[in-house]
Short mmCIF file of C-alpha atoms in Angstrom, two decimals:
data_model
loop_
_atom_site.label_atom_id
_atom_site.label_comp_id
_atom_site.label_asym_id
_atom_site.label_seq_id
_atom_site.Cartn_x
_atom_site.Cartn_y
_atom_site.Cartn_z
CA MET Q 111 88.03 -153.73 -129.26
CA ILE Q 112 88.91 -151.09 -126.65
CA THR Q 113 91.70 -151.76 -124.17
CA GLU Q 114 93.57 -149.60 -121.71
CA GLY Q 115 94.76 -146.52 -123.54
CA PHE Q 116 94.14 -147.66 -127.12
CA SER Q 117 91.63 -149.31 -129.42
CA ILE Q 118 92.08 -152.13 -131.92
CA ARG Q 119 90.24 -152.29 -135.23
CA ALA Q 120 90.61 -153.41 -138.84
CA THR Q 121 91.85 -150.88 -141.38
CA ARG Q 122 89.51 -149.46 -144.01
CA VAL Q 123 90.14 -147.93 -147.42
CA ASP Q 124 89.69 -144.40 -146.06
CA ASP Q 125 92.57 -145.02 -143.62
CA TRP Q 126 95.12 -144.92 -146.44
CA ARG Q 127 97.00 -141.85 -145.16
CA GLU Q 128 97.45 -143.41 -141.71
CA VAL Q 129 98.44 -146.74 -143.30
CA ARG Q 130 101.09 -144.93 -145.34
CA SER Q 131 102.40 -142.97 -142.36
CA LEU Q 132 102.68 -146.04 -140.12
CA ARG Q 133 104.27 -148.12 -142.89
CA LEU Q 134 106.95 -145.47 -143.46
CA GLU Q 135 107.60 -145.37 -139.70
CA MET Q 136 107.90 -149.18 -139.66
CA LEU Q 137 110.41 -149.23 -142.50
CA GLN Q 138 112.53 -146.50 -140.93
CA ASP Q 139 112.51 -148.16 -137.50
CA THR Q 140 113.12 -151.80 -138.41
CA PRO Q 141 114.14 -152.14 -142.08
CA ILE Q 142 114.94 -155.88 -141.84
CA ALA Q 143 111.48 -156.78 -140.56
CA PHE Q 144 109.51 -156.19 -143.75
CA GLY Q 145 109.78 -157.34 -147.34
CA GLU Q 146 109.95 -153.81 -148.69
CA THR Q 147 112.45 -150.97 -148.61
CA LEU Q 148 111.66 -147.45 -147.46
CA GLN Q 149 112.67 -146.19 -150.90
CA ASP Q 150 110.16 -148.48 -152.60
CA ALA Q 151 107.40 -147.49 -150.18
CA LEU Q 152 108.04 -143.80 -150.78
CA GLY Q 153 107.36 -144.40 -154.48
CA HIS Q 154 103.86 -145.87 -154.02
CA THR Q 155 100.89 -143.99 -155.42
CA ASP Q 156 97.85 -142.98 -153.39
CA SER Q 157 95.89 -145.77 -155.08
CA GLU Q 158 98.44 -148.33 -153.82
CA TRP Q 159 98.00 -147.01 -150.27
CA ARG Q 160 94.21 -147.17 -150.62
CA MET Q 161 94.49 -150.81 -151.72
CA ARG Q 162 96.71 -151.59 -148.74
CA ALA Q 163 94.32 -149.87 -146.34
CA ALA Q 164 91.43 -151.94 -147.74
CA ARG Q 165 93.23 -155.14 -146.69
CA GLY Q 166 91.70 -154.81 -143.24
CA THR Q 167 88.42 -156.02 -144.67
CA ALA Q 168 89.79 -158.35 -147.35
CA GLU Q 169 88.56 -161.86 -148.00
CA ARG Q 170 91.04 -164.36 -146.47
CA GLY Q 171 93.01 -161.55 -144.86
CA THR Q 172 92.97 -158.68 -142.40
CA VAL Q 173 95.06 -155.82 -141.06
CA MET Q 174 94.53 -154.66 -137.48
CA VAL Q 175 95.72 -151.39 -136.03
CA ALA Q 176 96.14 -150.04 -132.50
CA ILE Q 177 95.11 -146.39 -132.08
CA ASP Q 178 95.83 -144.32 -128.98
CA PRO Q 179 93.27 -141.90 -127.47
CA ALA Q 180 94.78 -138.98 -129.40
CA GLY Q 181 94.17 -140.83 -132.69
CA ARG Q 182 97.82 -141.79 -133.27
CA TRP Q 183 98.38 -145.20 -134.84
CA VAL Q 184 100.81 -147.02 -132.54
CA GLY Q 185 100.88 -150.58 -133.88
CA THR Q 186 99.71 -152.96 -136.56
CA MET Q 187 99.55 -156.64 -137.47
CA GLY Q 188 98.21 -158.30 -140.57
CA GLY Q 189 97.27 -161.77 -141.62
CA TYR Q 190 96.38 -163.54 -144.82
CA VAL Q 191 96.01 -167.03 -146.21
CA PRO Q 192 98.42 -167.57 -149.14
CA ASP Q 193 97.22 -171.16 -149.67
CA ALA Q 194 95.37 -173.97 -147.93
CA ILE Q 195 98.55 -175.76 -146.85
CA THR Q 196 100.17 -172.72 -145.21
CA GLY Q 197 96.98 -171.49 -143.57
CA ALA Q 198 96.95 -168.17 -141.73
CA LEU Q 199 100.21 -166.22 -142.01
CA LEU Q 200 101.05 -163.36 -139.61
CA VAL Q 201 102.68 -160.39 -141.41
CA GLY Q 202 103.45 -156.71 -141.01
CA VAL Q 203 103.96 -156.75 -137.24
CA TYR Q 204 104.98 -153.41 -135.76
CA VAL Q 205 104.61 -151.48 -132.51
CA SER Q 206 105.91 -147.92 -132.18
CA PRO Q 207 108.93 -147.69 -129.87
CA ASP Q 208 107.08 -145.71 -127.19
CA HIS Q 209 104.39 -148.43 -126.98
CA ARG Q 210 106.65 -151.50 -126.90
CA GLY Q 211 106.96 -153.84 -123.99
CA ARG Q 212 104.62 -156.12 -122.10
CA ASP Q 213 103.29 -153.31 -119.91
CA SER Q 214 101.84 -151.34 -122.83
CA GLY Q 215 99.69 -154.26 -124.01
CA VAL Q 216 99.65 -153.13 -127.65
CA PHE Q 217 101.47 -156.17 -129.07
CA ASP Q 218 99.33 -158.61 -127.09
CA ALA Q 219 96.04 -156.92 -127.98
CA LEU Q 220 96.93 -156.93 -131.67
CA LEU Q 221 97.99 -160.57 -131.49
CA VAL Q 222 94.72 -161.56 -129.80
CA ALA Q 223 92.79 -159.85 -132.60
CA ILE Q 224 94.82 -161.61 -135.30
CA GLN Q 225 94.49 -164.98 -133.55
CA GLU Q 226 90.70 -164.53 -133.41
CA TRP Q 227 90.69 -163.87 -137.16
CA ALA Q 228 93.09 -166.79 -137.83
CA ARG Q 229 90.87 -169.30 -135.98
CA GLY Q 230 88.40 -168.84 -138.80
CA GLU Q 231 91.12 -169.88 -141.26
CA GLY Q 232 92.52 -172.98 -139.57
CA ASP Q 233 94.18 -174.39 -136.48
CA ARG Q 234 97.53 -172.58 -136.52
CA LEU Q 235 99.17 -169.22 -137.11
CA THR Q 236 102.50 -169.15 -138.96
CA LEU Q 237 105.04 -166.36 -139.34
CA HIS Q 238 108.52 -165.71 -140.73
CA VAL Q 239 110.94 -163.55 -138.76
CA HIS Q 240 114.35 -162.31 -139.89
CA GLU Q 241 117.17 -164.30 -138.29
CA ASP Q 242 118.73 -161.06 -136.97
CA ASN Q 243 115.53 -159.74 -135.36
CA ALA Q 244 116.16 -161.15 -131.88
CA ARG Q 245 113.64 -158.83 -130.19
CA ALA Q 246 110.79 -160.09 -132.37
CA ARG Q 247 111.82 -163.74 -132.05
CA ALA Q 248 111.84 -163.44 -128.25
CA ALA Q 249 108.41 -161.78 -128.26
CA TYR Q 250 106.94 -164.58 -130.36
CA LEU Q 251 108.53 -167.31 -128.22
CA ARG Q 252 107.07 -165.72 -125.05
CA ARG Q 253 103.63 -165.88 -126.65
CA GLY Q 254 103.63 -169.55 -127.54
CA PHE Q 255 105.19 -169.63 -131.01
CA THR Q 256 107.82 -172.29 -131.67
CA GLU Q 257 110.43 -172.51 -134.39
CA THR Q 258 109.64 -175.20 -136.95
CA GLY Q 259 113.22 -175.60 -138.18
CA HIS Q 260 112.17 -174.38 -141.63
CA ARG Q 261 114.02 -171.38 -143.09
CA VAL Q 262 113.23 -169.24 -146.12
CA LYS Q 263 115.41 -166.76 -147.94
CA TYR Q 264 114.78 -163.14 -146.98
CA VAL Q 265 113.18 -161.44 -149.96
CA LEU Q 266 115.41 -158.32 -149.83
CA ASP Q 267 118.72 -160.16 -149.30
CA SER Q 268 119.12 -163.76 -150.46
CA SER Q 269 122.15 -164.21 -148.17
CA ALA Q 270 119.88 -163.77 -145.12
CA MET Q 271 117.22 -166.10 -143.82
CA GLU Q 272 113.86 -165.87 -142.14
CA ILE Q 273 112.91 -168.35 -139.44
CA GLU Q 274 109.49 -169.96 -139.61
CA MET Q 275 107.54 -170.04 -136.36
CA VAL Q 276 104.11 -171.49 -135.67
CA LYS Q 277 101.51 -171.33 -132.92
CA PRO Q 278 98.59 -173.73 -132.57
CA LEU Q 279 95.24 -171.95 -132.17
#
């Protein structure tokens, strides 16, 4: 998919260096948004990064990336189906600071791509967002997600919670 100023596509195994670079950027920028620490990510082997890059074409999952005309990766979103009851789960959402906001269109284009994938997996898209990540919660609410009232413990800090949100497809 090509939009104004960037393209959207699924990651491939040979994208592992870009996947690593963007993941490290994500963890530095918004450490509470992901279930992994920067320190842990820095310790991954090249084979781990190759496996992560291959998720873009995985069965029951995908990872989409936004790439600007210069080839810089400026955003990503992933989805997978952990089980039949949960259905499609949105994960790994990130947009580089200089491409955030409604005017850039990166978030919305990535979300459209993930929703298209998720329609093949069921009738809703679910996500968990850290209770302290107000910017992300607001972005999801503006795009039709609603809070279910369900909370789950944040994997990196059991004293914190993640809020479940869902959007019908």
